[in-house]
Structure formats: C-alpha cells, structure tokens
Amino acid sequence: MFQSFRQAMAWLHTWFGLVLGFVLMAAFFFGALSVFDREIDRWAIPSTRFEPQPMPSFEQVLRPAFERMRPSQADIDAMRPRVNGPMPERFDTVNYWSAYTTHRDPVLAVYAGYEVPNAKDPDEGIWAYNTIDPRDGTPLPDDRLKIGSGFFYPLHYSLTLDWKGLGYWIVGFSALVMLAALVSGVVMHRRIFRELFTFRPGKARLRSLLDLHNLTGVVALPFHFFFAFTGLLIFASAYYFPVGHTQLHDLHELHERQEVESMGLPHGRAGVAAGLADVDAMVAEARRRWEARGMAGDVGFLVLTHVGDANGYVSVYRAGTDRIALVGQGIHFKAADGALLREDPPATAAGGVNEFLTGLHLQHFRHWLLRWMYVLGGLLGAVCIATGFLFFVQKRKRQHAAEGRQGARVVDALAVASVTGMVVAALGILVANRLLPEGLPARGDWERYAFWGSWLLALLHAAWRSAPVARGLSNPAWREQAWAIVALALAAVLLNWITTGDHLLRTLGAGYWPVAGFDLALLAAAAIAFASARRLGRRAEAPAAEAPRKREAAHA
C-alpha cells in the first residue's frame, strides 16, 4: 500500500489529524483560555470583582453558610427515582461539609453532602452547592454561569457532552490520536531541527502554510506531547479504565475501607451524636505544622466528614501554590475534641510522580510567567492544527475543482467553523453575558445557547459561502468571520464598560488585572482579526484585478 515507512506515517499524520483535528482545535483553544479561567469568571460576574481571599473563619463565616444550605429542588427530583418509598422532607444527616478556594478565587465554593434514607444504593447521597463571599459569608447567585471555570474549562476536556461521559471519550480518543500524529510527524520530518528555524512568509502560500505548520508543531512539541499524555493519565482511572468502580467494585470498597482504617480515620458513622470542637483552632494547628516543615500555610480545602457523629473528623489540606506538584499534605483532627489523628506523610516515588504530572497539567501553582507560557503553548497548538487544515484544503482544492469533487469544500467549511467560528462562539457568549438581563431566569442556560447558536451560525455561514472553493478559489467566509471577530471583541469591551463602569482606564489605573487583562486580550484579538481580514481582503481583490488584464491580453 505504501512504498516506505515515511509514506505510511504521512498518511497517518494527515488523516488522523484531519478527522479529529476539529476536536483537538477546541481542546487547545479552550485549554489556553482555561489557564485564566478564574479571571474570565470575574469579568463575567461583576459582583465577584474583588481581590482573592484566604480561607475564612469556620465559626464566623463557614458554619452559618453550611447550616443554611439545602439541596436544590431539581436535585431532590432527580434523586426521587433512586429511593425506596417517599423522599424525606428534610435531610438531617450531614455526611460532608467542605469549602474550596485557590489563590486566584475571590469567592468561596461550599459543598454539603447529605445521607438519603432508604436510598437504593446506600453509598449514594445528595449534595448542595453554594457560592459565598468569603469576607462575610453572603450567598452569591448560583444561577450565574462561571464562563471561565464553569464552561470554557470543562469544554476543553469534555466538550460539555455529559451523557454517558461521551465528551470525555471523544476528547480522550482525540488525545490518543494526537500522540500518534505527533510521533508520525516527527518521522515524516527528517530535518526537524532545521524546521525549528524555518518560516518563509514571502514564499508561495502553500510553502508558507507548511512552514508555519511545521514551526508551531516543532517549537511546542514537548508541550503538545506532555499535555496529551497527562490529560489521558488524569482521566484514565475515572473514565477510560474505571475497573475499580465497575468490575472490581466490591474489592475497591474493601480496599478503601482498609486504607482509611490503616490511616486511623473512621470509614463510616458510629451512630452516636457528638459535638464539634473549635475548627479554627484545628486550622491554626495545621498551619503551624506546615510552617514547621518549611511549607506555605495557605489552606485550599477544608473538609468535615461525618458531621455531628462520634466518628467525625476534620481534614485541612494545603493549597500548594508554592510548588508545581498538586499536593494536599492533609492534616486530620478528631472533630469532637480536636485531637490529631493523622498527618499525611510525604508521597511515595510513584505518588510523587503522579502529583507532579497532575500539578503540571492543572497549573494551580503561583507562577504568572509559566502560566502565560501555557497560553502560548495552547495557542501554538491551535495554530498548528489550523494551518494543517488550510494546507490540506489549499493543496487539494484545485484538483478537486478539476475533478468536480466536493471534499475540499466540505473540509474548508469545517475548518472555518473550527477556527474563526470557534472564536466567534467564544465572543458570542461574552457579548450575551453583558446583554442579558441580570434577573433573567436560567440566565446561564441562555448564555450557553448564545455560544452554541453562534457556533452553529458560523458553520452554516461557512458552508453557504464555500461555493468558490469548488472552483479552486478561497472561501470568503474566512474574511467575513474575521470581521465578525473584530466587531464582537470590540462590543464585549464596550459592553463591559457600559454595564459595569469598569472601563479599561479605570481597571488599569486601579491595577485590577483580571478585568483589565481580559479587556486587553479582547482588544488584541480584535487587532489580529482586523489585520487578518485586511490581508484576506487584499488577497481576494488580487485575482479580480488580474482577470480584466488577462481578458485584454487574450483579445490582443
């Protein structure tokens, strides 16, 4: 079938990249945006535009917030079919209280898990979730969509397709194919070191596209390989090979029980009521112990297990913003009297490697330069895939036009939707976020509709305008959607100013970079799209200007 191994690798690289490149494009682009997901949240939810706060006092802030939490009616209705008999009117047995924050979060996420009497699965409970202002415990609206952490971030690893975990499987398979495409790309390019320094924008369009494709692929090759590999690693046990929760469920439960007991932590409730000692004192003791080990004492995660029971205990986990590895280094106390139960030991060699790889992928550490390098790596991946699409179409469209085939036209329309259309969709949800009324019911759902509707319109527009590709010409949708990006990006900045008063001069003057930086990023996107649209316009005018000259020469 193939005359050489390199030809086989070229076929693999081309067709694997083409078929699943559309998924990887979204993974790279929204992964790059997710690096600053908390900052995007603050832009999208003006009520959260204040400085990040440390974990607040349990007695003064957290306990009142936990005690007023209740499961939502939607969650109760969803749980009803999984209960033998009627649902209880109240959920009095609290299994868990937990609070989570990071060094970039101004707000605090609080969770409560409740036991459900007569549940068909005794291990299944019901949860409540709230967002509060950590300064005073004021509940914040939970129906506001956190566009960064609640939409763009899950979009990059699950496409927000939650049914049967379908999105995780699609993205996971695409990441696996990406690893194959990277290896086959290295095999194809024997002069890979030279291509690291080769870009000839003045050459023919095909040559320039291939140079840019090779350059962006080679420069960020370690980044691309690492993130595809660690992404698969992170979700392997939960989604791709969940044998512990399926075929080995009983053995998994037994191991979990033995593991908890070996650590000196109760596995279940004792059934005996007990009080709760001073949790703030436990947090202070945990910080003192971390300091004695030479570690920063920021608390990232606070968990109370078996609340109100004699087997209850409090776990205090370190934020770990001072290192790459995703560490918890939890310290556990008996809830009834505050006695120390366990201090997590250093990770084993295998555990340390896992913590480092996971932390390097999730980047919860405090390092702004490295964070920007993540953004650059993600955007380079998107450019690499986009130029691959363009090279495929440019190389084949004249041949397909001569043969009357529509393949190049279809791929070009999909490429437009995956490149400019994806940016249009991202800007569409931001514009909707600033235009929709604050009190609109299910406001977050309407923002999602704006995103998917914008993307669908971009695809339909690209397909509608793709007729010139069948004649070997360029699709004008590229230029037209670039102009749409200019308009939407400028509109998002202006609407943020109009609806909140936080114009760029004000946020820059106050040094409030989460909002100022995002506005600047929107302006940069508008400038890049403007330059691209102008260049595409000149390129479209050139053949039209040459046509009369060719006719005159033919008549002469």
Coordinates of C-alpha atoms in Angstrom, one line a residue:
M1 CA 0.0 0.0 0.0
F2 CA 2.8 2.4 0.9
Q3 CA 6.3 2.5 -0.7
S4 CA 8.0 3.4 2.5
F5 CA 7.5 3.7 6.3
R6 CA 7.6 7.5 6.0
Q7 CA 4.8 7.5 3.5
A8 CA 2.7 5.4 5.9
M9 CA 3.4 7.9 8.6
A10 CA 2.5 10.8 6.3
W11 CA -0.9 9.1 5.6
L12 CA -1.5 8.5 9.3
H13 CA -0.5 12.1 10.2
T14 CA -2.7 13.6 7.6
W15 CA -5.9 11.7 8.0
F16 CA -5.8 11.2 11.8
G17 CA -5.1 15.0 12.1
L18 CA -7.9 15.8 9.7
V19 CA -10.6 13.6 11.2
L20 CA -10.0 14.5 14.8
G21 CA -8.2 17.9 14.5
F22 CA -11.6 19.6 14.9
V23 CA -11.9 18.2 18.4
L24 CA -8.3 19.0 19.2
M25 CA -8.7 22.5 18.0
A26 CA -11.4 23.1 20.7
A27 CA -9.2 21.3 23.3
F28 CA -6.2 23.5 22.6
F29 CA -8.1 26.8 22.3
F30 CA -10.3 26.5 25.3
G31 CA -7.5 24.9 27.2
A32 CA -5.5 28.1 26.6
L33 CA -8.4 30.2 27.8
S34 CA -8.8 28.0 30.9
V35 CA -5.4 29.0 32.1
F36 CA -7.1 32.2 33.2
D37 CA -10.5 30.7 33.9
R38 CA -10.9 32.5 37.3
E39 CA -10.0 35.8 35.7
I40 CA -12.7 35.3 33.0
D41 CA -15.2 34.4 35.8
R42 CA -14.6 37.8 37.3
W43 CA -15.1 39.6 34.0
A44 CA -18.3 37.6 33.5
I45 CA -19.7 38.1 37.1
P46 CA -19.1 41.7 38.2
S47 CA -20.3 41.0 41.7
T48 CA -17.1 38.9 42.2
R49 CA -14.7 41.7 41.2
F50 CA -12.7 42.0 44.4
E51 CA -9.4 40.6 45.5
P52 CA -8.9 36.9 46.2
Q53 CA -9.5 36.0 49.9
P54 CA -7.9 33.4 52.2
M55 CA -10.0 30.6 53.7
P56 CA -12.2 32.4 56.2
S57 CA -13.1 31.6 59.8
F58 CA -15.2 28.5 60.2
E59 CA -17.2 29.7 63.2
Q60 CA -17.8 33.2 61.8
V61 CA -18.3 32.6 58.1
L62 CA -18.4 28.9 57.1
R63 CA -20.6 27.3 59.7
P64 CA -23.5 29.6 59.2
A65 CA -23.2 29.1 55.5
F66 CA -23.2 25.3 55.8
E67 CA -26.1 25.3 58.2
R68 CA -28.4 27.2 55.9
M69 CA -27.6 25.0 52.9
R70 CA -30.2 22.7 51.4
P71 CA -30.3 20.5 48.3
S72 CA -32.0 22.2 45.3
Q73 CA -35.4 21.0 44.3
A74 CA -34.0 19.9 40.9
D75 CA -31.5 17.6 42.7
I76 CA -34.3 16.2 45.0
D77 CA -36.5 15.4 42.0
A78 CA -33.6 13.7 40.2
M79 CA -32.9 11.6 43.3
R80 CA -36.5 10.6 43.8
P81 CA -36.5 7.5 41.5
R82 CA -33.4 6.1 43.3
V83 CA -35.2 5.9 46.7
N84 CA -37.4 3.2 48.0
G85 CA -40.5 4.9 49.3
P86 CA -41.1 8.7 49.7
M87 CA -38.4 11.2 49.8
P88 CA -37.8 12.7 53.2
E89 CA -38.9 16.3 53.8
R90 CA -35.6 17.2 55.4
F91 CA -32.0 15.9 55.1
D92 CA -30.7 16.0 58.7
T93 CA -27.7 13.6 58.5
V94 CA -24.8 15.5 57.1
N95 CA -22.0 13.3 55.7
Y96 CA -19.7 16.1 54.5
W97 CA -19.2 19.8 54.7
S98 CA -16.4 21.2 52.5
A99 CA -15.0 24.5 51.3
Y100 CA -12.6 25.1 48.4
T101 CA -10.6 28.1 47.2
T102 CA -7.4 29.0 45.3
H103 CA -5.1 31.9 45.3
R104 CA -7.0 33.3 42.3
D105 CA -10.5 32.9 43.7
P106 CA -12.3 35.9 45.2
V107 CA -15.3 33.8 46.0
L108 CA -15.6 30.6 48.0
A109 CA -17.3 27.3 46.9
V110 CA -19.0 25.4 49.7
Y111 CA -20.5 21.9 49.4
A112 CA -22.7 19.8 51.7
G113 CA -23.4 16.1 51.3
Y114 CA -26.4 14.5 53.0
E115 CA -27.4 10.9 53.7
V116 CA -30.6 9.9 51.9
P117 CA -32.7 7.4 54.0
N118 CA -33.9 4.3 52.0
A119 CA -31.7 5.1 49.0
K120 CA -31.4 2.1 46.7
D121 CA -27.6 2.5 46.8
P122 CA -26.7 3.1 50.5
D123 CA -23.5 4.8 49.4
E124 CA -25.3 7.4 47.3
G125 CA -26.2 10.8 48.9
I126 CA -27.5 14.1 47.8
W127 CA -25.4 17.3 47.5
A128 CA -25.9 21.0 47.9
Y129 CA -23.7 23.7 46.5
N130 CA -23.3 27.4 47.2
T131 CA -21.0 30.2 46.3
I132 CA -20.4 32.8 49.1
D133 CA -18.5 36.0 49.6
P134 CA -15.6 34.8 52.0
R135 CA -15.5 38.2 53.6
D136 CA -18.8 38.0 55.3
G137 CA -20.5 34.7 54.1
T138 CA -23.1 36.5 52.0
P139 CA -24.6 34.0 49.5
L140 CA -23.9 34.9 45.9
P141 CA -26.3 33.9 43.0
D142 CA -25.7 30.3 41.9
D143 CA -27.5 30.7 38.6
R144 CA -24.8 32.9 37.1
L145 CA -22.6 31.0 34.7
K146 CA -18.9 31.0 35.5
I147 CA -17.9 31.2 31.9
G148 CA -14.2 30.5 32.6
S149 CA -14.2 27.7 35.2
G150 CA -17.7 26.5 34.6
F151 CA -17.9 26.5 30.8
F152 CA -14.6 27.0 28.9
Y153 CA -12.6 24.8 31.3
P154 CA -14.9 21.7 31.0
L155 CA -15.3 22.4 27.3
H156 CA -11.7 21.7 26.7
Y157 CA -11.7 18.2 28.2
S158 CA -15.3 17.0 27.8
L159 CA -17.0 19.2 25.1
T160 CA -19.7 19.6 27.8
L161 CA -21.2 16.3 26.5
D162 CA -22.0 14.7 29.8
W163 CA -24.3 11.9 28.6
K164 CA -22.6 8.6 29.4
G165 CA -19.3 10.5 29.6
L166 CA -19.4 10.8 25.8
G167 CA -17.4 14.0 25.7
Y168 CA -14.6 12.6 27.8
W169 CA -14.3 9.6 25.5
I170 CA -14.2 11.8 22.3
V171 CA -11.6 14.1 23.7
G172 CA -9.6 11.2 25.2
F173 CA -9.6 9.3 21.9
S174 CA -8.6 12.5 20.1
A175 CA -5.7 13.0 22.6
L176 CA -4.5 9.4 21.9
V177 CA -4.7 10.1 18.1
M178 CA -2.8 13.3 18.7
L179 CA 0.1 11.3 20.3
A180 CA 0.2 9.1 17.2
A181 CA 0.1 12.3 15.0
L182 CA 3.0 13.8 16.9
V183 CA 5.1 10.6 16.5
S184 CA 4.3 10.3 12.8
G185 CA 5.0 14.0 12.3
V186 CA 8.5 13.5 13.8
V187 CA 9.1 10.5 11.5
M188 CA 7.9 12.5 8.4
H189 CA 10.2 15.4 9.0
R190 CA 13.7 14.2 8.9
R191 CA 15.1 17.8 9.1
I192 CA 13.1 18.6 12.2
F193 CA 15.8 20.8 13.8
R194 CA 16.1 22.9 10.7
E195 CA 12.3 23.4 10.6
L196 CA 12.6 24.9 14.1
F197 CA 14.2 28.0 12.4
T198 CA 12.4 28.0 9.1
F199 CA 9.5 30.3 8.2
R200 CA 9.2 31.9 4.8
P201 CA 6.2 34.2 4.7
G202 CA 7.2 35.6 1.4
K203 CA 7.1 32.3 -0.4
A204 CA 4.2 30.7 -2.1
R205 CA 1.1 30.3 0.1
L206 CA 1.4 26.5 0.3
R207 CA 5.1 26.8 1.3
S208 CA 4.3 29.5 4.0
L209 CA 1.5 27.4 5.4
L210 CA 3.6 24.3 5.7
D211 CA 6.5 26.3 7.2
L212 CA 4.1 27.7 9.9
H213 CA 2.6 24.3 10.5
N214 CA 6.0 22.7 11.0
L215 CA 7.3 25.6 13.1
T216 CA 4.4 25.7 15.5
G217 CA 4.4 21.9 15.8
V218 CA 8.1 21.6 16.4
V219 CA 8.5 24.6 18.8
A220 CA 5.8 23.4 21.1
L221 CA 6.3 19.6 20.5
P222 CA 7.2 18.8 24.2
F223 CA 4.2 20.9 25.4
H224 CA 1.8 19.1 23.0
F225 CA 3.0 15.7 23.8
F226 CA 3.1 16.3 27.6
F227 CA -0.4 17.7 27.8
A228 CA -2.0 15.0 25.6
F229 CA -0.3 12.3 27.7
T230 CA -1.1 13.8 31.1
G231 CA -4.7 14.5 30.1
L232 CA -5.1 10.9 29.4
L233 CA -3.4 10.0 32.6
I234 CA -5.6 12.2 34.8
F235 CA -8.9 10.7 33.4
A236 CA -7.7 7.2 32.9
S237 CA -9.0 5.7 36.2
A238 CA -12.2 7.7 36.4
Y239 CA -13.4 7.4 32.8
Y240 CA -11.3 5.3 30.5
F241 CA -10.5 2.3 32.7
P242 CA -12.8 2.6 35.7
V243 CA -12.4 -1.0 36.8
G244 CA -12.2 -0.1 40.4
H245 CA -15.8 1.2 40.3
T246 CA -17.2 -1.4 37.9
Q247 CA -15.8 -5.0 37.6
L248 CA -13.9 -4.6 40.9
H249 CA -16.4 -2.6 42.8
D250 CA -16.6 -4.8 45.9
L251 CA -12.9 -5.2 46.1
H252 CA -12.5 -1.5 45.6
E253 CA -14.8 -0.8 48.5
L254 CA -13.0 -3.2 50.8
H255 CA -9.6 -1.7 49.9
E256 CA -11.0 1.8 50.5
R257 CA -12.2 0.7 54.0
Q258 CA -8.9 -0.9 54.9
E259 CA -6.9 2.1 53.6
V260 CA -8.9 4.5 55.7
E261 CA -8.7 2.4 58.8
S262 CA -4.9 2.0 58.3
M263 CA -4.7 5.7 58.4
G264 CA -6.6 5.9 61.6
L265 CA -9.6 7.7 60.1
P266 CA -13.1 6.3 60.6
H267 CA -14.7 4.9 57.5
G268 CA -18.4 5.2 58.5
R269 CA -20.6 6.8 61.0
A270 CA -20.7 5.5 64.6
G271 CA -24.4 6.4 65.0
V272 CA -23.6 8.3 68.2
A273 CA -24.1 12.0 68.3
A274 CA -21.1 14.2 69.2
G275 CA -20.3 17.9 69.2
L276 CA -17.8 19.8 67.2
A277 CA -14.6 21.3 68.7
D278 CA -13.1 24.6 67.6
V279 CA -12.3 24.1 63.8
D280 CA -10.4 27.4 63.6
A281 CA -8.0 26.1 66.2
M282 CA -7.5 22.9 64.2
V283 CA -6.8 25.1 61.1
A284 CA -4.3 27.1 63.1
E285 CA -2.6 23.9 64.3
A286 CA -2.4 22.6 60.7
R287 CA -0.7 25.9 59.6
R288 CA 1.7 25.6 62.5
R289 CA 2.7 22.1 61.4
W290 CA 3.1 23.1 57.8
E291 CA 5.3 26.0 58.8
A292 CA 7.4 23.7 60.9
R293 CA 8.1 21.7 57.8
G294 CA 9.0 24.8 55.8
M295 CA 5.9 25.0 53.7
A296 CA 3.4 27.8 53.0
G297 CA 0.4 27.7 55.1
D298 CA -2.4 28.6 52.7
V299 CA -5.5 26.5 53.2
G300 CA -7.1 25.4 50.0
F301 CA -9.5 22.7 51.0
L302 CA -11.4 22.2 54.3
V303 CA -13.5 19.0 54.8
L304 CA -15.6 17.9 57.7
T305 CA -16.6 14.3 57.4
H306 CA -19.5 12.6 59.4
V307 CA -20.7 15.9 60.8
G308 CA -22.3 15.6 64.2
D309 CA -21.2 12.0 64.7
A310 CA -18.6 10.5 67.2
N311 CA -16.6 9.3 64.2
G312 CA -16.5 12.8 62.7
Y313 CA -13.1 14.2 61.7
V314 CA -11.8 17.5 60.1
S315 CA -9.3 17.4 57.3
V316 CA -7.3 20.5 56.4
Y317 CA -5.5 20.5 53.1
R318 CA -2.7 22.9 52.0
A319 CA -3.3 24.9 48.8
G320 CA 0.2 24.1 47.5
T321 CA 0.6 27.3 45.5
D322 CA 4.3 27.3 46.1
R323 CA 5.1 24.2 44.0
I324 CA 4.2 22.5 40.8
A325 CA 3.1 19.2 42.2
L326 CA -0.6 19.0 43.1
V327 CA -0.2 18.3 46.8
G328 CA -2.7 18.3 49.6
Q329 CA -0.5 17.3 52.6
G330 CA -3.6 17.0 54.7
I331 CA -3.7 17.1 58.5
H332 CA -6.7 15.3 60.1
F333 CA -8.3 16.0 63.5
K334 CA -10.9 14.3 65.6
A335 CA -14.0 16.6 65.2
A336 CA -15.3 16.1 68.8
D337 CA -12.2 17.2 70.6
G338 CA -9.6 18.4 68.0
A339 CA -7.1 15.7 68.7
L340 CA -4.6 15.0 65.9
L341 CA -5.5 11.8 64.1
R342 CA -3.0 11.8 61.2
E343 CA -0.6 14.0 59.3
D344 CA -0.2 12.8 55.7
P345 CA 3.4 11.5 55.1
P346 CA 5.4 12.5 52.0
A347 CA 4.3 10.8 48.9
T348 CA 5.9 7.7 47.6
A349 CA 8.1 7.8 44.5
A350 CA 5.2 6.8 42.3
G351 CA 2.8 9.1 44.1
G352 CA 5.2 12.0 43.8
V353 CA 5.5 11.5 40.0
N354 CA 1.7 11.4 39.7
E355 CA 1.4 14.6 41.8
F356 CA 4.0 16.3 39.7
L357 CA 2.4 15.4 36.4
T358 CA -1.1 16.2 37.5
G359 CA 0.0 19.5 39.0
L360 CA 1.9 20.5 35.9
H361 CA -1.2 19.9 33.8
L362 CA -3.7 21.6 36.1
Q363 CA -1.3 24.5 36.9
H364 CA -2.7 25.5 40.3
F365 CA 0.7 27.0 41.3
R366 CA 1.5 30.7 41.6
H367 CA 3.8 31.5 38.6
W368 CA 2.5 34.0 36.2
L369 CA 5.3 33.7 33.6
L370 CA 4.7 29.9 33.3
R371 CA 1.0 30.5 33.1
W372 CA 1.5 32.7 30.1
M373 CA 3.7 30.1 28.5
Y374 CA 0.8 27.6 28.9
V375 CA -1.4 30.1 27.0
L376 CA 1.3 30.4 24.3
G377 CA 1.6 26.6 24.0
G378 CA -2.1 26.1 23.7
L379 CA -2.4 28.8 21.0
L380 CA 0.6 27.3 19.1
G381 CA -1.3 24.0 19.1
A382 CA -4.4 25.7 17.7
V383 CA -2.3 27.4 15.0
C384 CA -0.6 24.2 14.2
I385 CA -4.0 22.4 13.6
A386 CA -5.5 25.4 11.8
T387 CA -2.5 25.6 9.3
G388 CA -2.8 21.9 8.8
F389 CA -6.4 22.3 7.8
L390 CA -5.5 25.2 5.4
F391 CA -2.6 23.2 3.9
F392 CA -4.9 20.3 3.2
V393 CA -7.5 22.5 1.5
Q394 CA -5.1 24.6 -0.5
K395 CA -3.2 21.6 -1.8
R396 CA -6.3 19.8 -3.0
K397 CA -9.0 22.3 -3.9
R398 CA -7.8 22.9 -7.5
Q399 CA -7.5 19.2 -8.1
H400 CA -11.0 18.6 -6.6
A401 CA -12.4 21.5 -8.6
A402 CA -11.0 20.0 -11.8
E403 CA -12.5 16.6 -10.9
G404 CA -15.8 18.0 -9.7
R405 CA -15.3 16.7 -6.2
Q406 CA -16.6 18.5 -3.1
G407 CA -14.2 17.1 -0.5
A408 CA -12.1 20.3 -0.2
R409 CA -15.2 22.4 0.0
V410 CA -16.5 20.4 3.0
V411 CA -13.2 20.4 4.8
D412 CA -12.8 24.2 4.2
A413 CA -16.3 24.9 5.7
L414 CA -15.5 22.8 8.8
A415 CA -12.1 24.5 9.1
V416 CA -13.7 27.9 9.0
A417 CA -16.2 26.9 11.7
S418 CA -13.3 25.3 13.8
V419 CA -11.0 28.3 13.6
T420 CA -12.8 31.6 13.2
G421 CA -16.2 30.1 14.1
M422 CA -14.9 28.9 17.4
V423 CA -13.6 32.4 18.3
V424 CA -16.9 33.9 17.2
A425 CA -18.7 31.5 19.5
A426 CA -16.4 32.4 22.4
L427 CA -17.0 36.1 21.9
G428 CA -20.7 35.5 21.4
I429 CA -21.2 34.1 24.9
L430 CA -19.2 37.1 26.3
V431 CA -21.5 39.6 24.5
A432 CA -24.6 37.7 25.6
N433 CA -23.2 37.8 29.2
R434 CA -23.2 41.6 29.1
L435 CA -26.5 42.0 27.3
L436 CA -28.8 39.5 29.1
P437 CA -30.9 41.0 32.0
E438 CA -29.4 40.3 35.4
G439 CA -32.7 38.8 36.7
L440 CA -33.4 36.6 33.7
P441 CA -34.4 33.1 34.9
A442 CA -31.9 30.4 33.8
R443 CA -29.6 33.1 32.6
G444 CA -26.6 30.7 32.4
D445 CA -28.6 28.5 30.0
W446 CA -29.3 31.4 27.7
E447 CA -25.5 32.2 27.7
R448 CA -24.8 28.6 26.6
Y449 CA -27.5 28.9 23.9
A450 CA -25.7 32.0 22.7
F451 CA -22.4 30.1 22.4
W452 CA -23.7 27.1 20.6
G453 CA -26.0 29.2 18.4
S454 CA -23.1 31.5 17.4
W455 CA -21.0 28.4 16.5
L456 CA -23.8 26.8 14.5
L457 CA -24.4 30.1 12.6
A458 CA -20.7 30.3 11.9
L459 CA -20.8 26.7 10.4
L460 CA -23.8 27.4 8.3
H461 CA -22.3 30.7 7.1
A462 CA -19.0 28.9 6.2
A463 CA -20.9 26.2 4.3
W464 CA -23.1 28.8 2.5
R465 CA -20.1 30.8 1.4
S466 CA -17.9 27.8 0.4
A467 CA -19.0 27.7 -3.3
P468 CA -15.8 29.4 -4.6
V469 CA -13.7 26.6 -3.1
A470 CA -15.3 24.2 -5.6
R471 CA -13.8 26.4 -8.3
G472 CA -10.4 26.4 -6.7
L473 CA -10.8 29.8 -5.0
S474 CA -10.7 30.9 -1.4
N475 CA -13.8 30.9 0.8
P476 CA -14.9 34.5 1.6
A477 CA -16.2 33.2 5.0
W478 CA -12.7 33.4 6.4
R479 CA -12.6 37.2 5.8
E480 CA -16.2 37.8 6.8
Q481 CA -15.9 35.9 10.1
A482 CA -12.6 37.7 10.8
W483 CA -14.6 41.0 10.6
A484 CA -17.2 39.5 12.9
I485 CA -14.5 38.7 15.4
V486 CA -13.4 42.4 15.3
A487 CA -17.0 43.6 15.9
L488 CA -17.7 41.1 18.7
A489 CA -14.4 41.7 20.6
L490 CA -14.9 45.4 20.5
A491 CA -18.5 45.1 21.5
A492 CA -17.6 42.9 24.5
V493 CA -15.1 45.6 25.7
L494 CA -17.6 48.4 25.2
L495 CA -20.5 46.5 26.8
N496 CA -18.3 45.7 29.9
W497 CA -17.7 49.5 30.2
I498 CA -21.4 50.4 29.7
T499 CA -22.9 47.8 32.0
T500 CA -20.3 47.9 34.9
G501 CA -18.5 51.2 34.6
D502 CA -15.2 49.3 34.7
H503 CA -13.6 50.8 31.5
L504 CA -10.0 50.0 30.7
L505 CA -8.5 53.2 32.0
R506 CA -10.2 52.6 35.3
T507 CA -9.1 49.0 35.8
L508 CA -5.6 49.8 34.6
G509 CA -5.4 52.7 37.0
A510 CA -6.6 50.6 39.9
G511 CA -4.2 47.8 38.9
Y512 CA -7.1 45.3 38.7
W513 CA -5.6 43.0 36.1
P514 CA -8.2 40.2 36.0
V515 CA -10.6 42.5 34.2
A516 CA -8.0 44.9 32.6
G517 CA -6.0 42.0 31.2
F518 CA -9.1 40.3 29.7
D519 CA -10.2 43.5 28.1
L520 CA -6.7 43.9 26.6
A521 CA -6.8 40.4 25.4
L522 CA -10.1 41.1 23.6
L523 CA -8.5 44.2 22.0
A524 CA -5.5 42.1 20.9
A525 CA -7.9 39.6 19.4
A526 CA -9.7 42.4 17.5
A527 CA -6.4 43.8 16.2
I528 CA -5.2 40.3 15.0
A529 CA -8.6 39.7 13.3
F530 CA -8.5 43.2 11.7
A531 CA -5.1 42.6 10.2
S532 CA -6.1 39.1 9.0
A533 CA -9.3 40.5 7.4
R534 CA -7.4 43.2 5.6
R535 CA -4.9 40.8 4.3
L536 CA -7.5 38.3 3.2
G537 CA -9.4 41.2 1.5
R538 CA -6.3 42.3 -0.5
R539 CA -5.7 38.7 -1.5
A540 CA -9.3 38.4 -2.7
E541 CA -9.0 41.6 -4.7
A542 CA -5.8 40.5 -6.5
P543 CA -7.4 37.8 -8.7
A544 CA -10.3 40.1 -9.5
A545 CA -7.9 42.8 -10.7
E546 CA -5.9 40.4 -12.8
A547 CA -9.0 39.0 -14.6
P548 CA -9.6 42.0 -16.9
R549 CA -5.9 42.2 -17.7
K550 CA -5.9 38.5 -18.7
R551 CA -9.0 39.1 -21.0
E552 CA -7.3 42.1 -22.6
A553 CA -4.2 40.1 -23.3
A554 CA -6.3 37.3 -24.8
H555 CA -8.1 39.7 -27.2
A556 CA -4.8 41.4 -28.2

